[in-house]
Tab-separated table of C-alpha atoms in Angstrom:
chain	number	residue	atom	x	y	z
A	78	UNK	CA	-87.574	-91.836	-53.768
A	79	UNK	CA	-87.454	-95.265	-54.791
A	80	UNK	CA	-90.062	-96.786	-57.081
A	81	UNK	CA	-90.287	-99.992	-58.333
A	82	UNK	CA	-92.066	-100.504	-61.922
A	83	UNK	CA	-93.748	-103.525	-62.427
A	84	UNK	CA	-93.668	-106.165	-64.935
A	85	UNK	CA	-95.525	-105.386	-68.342
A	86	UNK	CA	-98.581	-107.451	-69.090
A	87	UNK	CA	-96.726	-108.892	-71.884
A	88	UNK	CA	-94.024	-109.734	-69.480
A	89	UNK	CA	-96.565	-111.061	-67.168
A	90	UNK	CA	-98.832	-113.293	-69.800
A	91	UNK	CA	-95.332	-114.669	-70.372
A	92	UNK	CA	-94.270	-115.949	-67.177
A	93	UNK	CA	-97.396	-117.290	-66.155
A	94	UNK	CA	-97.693	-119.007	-68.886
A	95	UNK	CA	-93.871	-120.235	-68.829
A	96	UNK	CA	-94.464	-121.213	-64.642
A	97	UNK	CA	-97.923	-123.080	-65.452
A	98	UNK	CA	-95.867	-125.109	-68.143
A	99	UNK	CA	-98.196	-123.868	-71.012
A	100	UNK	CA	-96.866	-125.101	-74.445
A	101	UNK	CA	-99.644	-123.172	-76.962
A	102	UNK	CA	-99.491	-119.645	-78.602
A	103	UNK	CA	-100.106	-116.465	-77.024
A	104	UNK	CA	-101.842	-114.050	-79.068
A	105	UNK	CA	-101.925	-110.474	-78.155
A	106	UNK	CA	-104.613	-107.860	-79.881
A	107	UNK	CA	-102.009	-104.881	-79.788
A	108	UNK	CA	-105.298	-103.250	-81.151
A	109	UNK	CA	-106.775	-103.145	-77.737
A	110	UNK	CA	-105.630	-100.968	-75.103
A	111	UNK	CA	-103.502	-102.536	-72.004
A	112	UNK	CA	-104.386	-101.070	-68.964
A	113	UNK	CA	-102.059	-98.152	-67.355
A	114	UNK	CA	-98.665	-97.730	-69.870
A	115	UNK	CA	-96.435	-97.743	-67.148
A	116	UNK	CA	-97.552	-98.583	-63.279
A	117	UNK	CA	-95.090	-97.611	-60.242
A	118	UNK	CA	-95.228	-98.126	-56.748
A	119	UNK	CA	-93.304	-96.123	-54.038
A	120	UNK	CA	-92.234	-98.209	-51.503
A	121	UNK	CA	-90.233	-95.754	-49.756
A	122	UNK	CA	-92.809	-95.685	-46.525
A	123	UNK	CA	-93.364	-99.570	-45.906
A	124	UNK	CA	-89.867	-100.185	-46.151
A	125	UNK	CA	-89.260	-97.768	-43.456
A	126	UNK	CA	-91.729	-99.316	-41.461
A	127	UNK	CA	-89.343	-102.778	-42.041
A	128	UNK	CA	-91.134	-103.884	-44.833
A	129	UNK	CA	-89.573	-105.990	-47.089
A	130	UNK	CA	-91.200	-108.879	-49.691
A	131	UNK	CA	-90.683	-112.256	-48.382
A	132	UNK	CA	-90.561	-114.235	-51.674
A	133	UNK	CA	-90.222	-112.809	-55.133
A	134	UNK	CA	-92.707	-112.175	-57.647
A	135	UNK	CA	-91.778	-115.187	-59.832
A	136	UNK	CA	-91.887	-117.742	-56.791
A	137	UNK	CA	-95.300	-116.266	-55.659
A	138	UNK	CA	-96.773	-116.957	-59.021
A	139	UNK	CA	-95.564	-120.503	-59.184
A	140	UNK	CA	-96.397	-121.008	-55.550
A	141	UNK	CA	-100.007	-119.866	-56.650
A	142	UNK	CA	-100.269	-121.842	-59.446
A	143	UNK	CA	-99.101	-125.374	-57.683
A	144	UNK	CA	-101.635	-124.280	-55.001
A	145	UNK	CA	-104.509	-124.082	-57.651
A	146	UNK	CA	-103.491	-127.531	-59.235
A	147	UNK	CA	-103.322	-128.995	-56.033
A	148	UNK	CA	-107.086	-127.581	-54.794
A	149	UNK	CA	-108.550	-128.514	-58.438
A	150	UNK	CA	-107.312	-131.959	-57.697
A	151	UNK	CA	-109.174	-131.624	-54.371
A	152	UNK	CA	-111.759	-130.207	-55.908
A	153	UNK	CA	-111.911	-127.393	-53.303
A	154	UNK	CA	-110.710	-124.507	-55.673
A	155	UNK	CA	-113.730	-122.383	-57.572
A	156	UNK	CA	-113.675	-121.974	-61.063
């Protein structure tokens, strides 16, 4: 089987923050838990339905992010 792990919050935090063109400090309270150690998805049914992701993870998040700037400026996104 196939599984696909996903990106670490860390990991995450970090690309967000690279995509949304944020310039400050990221502070992390390693005190604190952060959610599930390790998360993995088996993909092994929907891609034998034909599944497949159309755009990749780091293009989804920018895509989200200019769609949020562009409905703030509209003044249709809720805060």
């Amino acid at each position: 089987r196939r599984r696909h792990s996903f990106p670490t919050r860390r990991s995450s935090d970090l690309l967000v923050a690279e995509l949304a063109g944020f310039k400050g400090e990221i502070a992390w309270d390693s005190s604190k838990p952060d959610g599930t150690p390790r998360k993995v998805l088996d993909v092994t049914k929907v891609k034998s339905l034909g599944w497949a992701p159309a755009i990749s993870l780091r293009e989804g998040i920018a895509s989200t992010i200019e769609w949020y700037i562009d409905a703030t400026a509209k003044g249709v996104s809720r805060r």
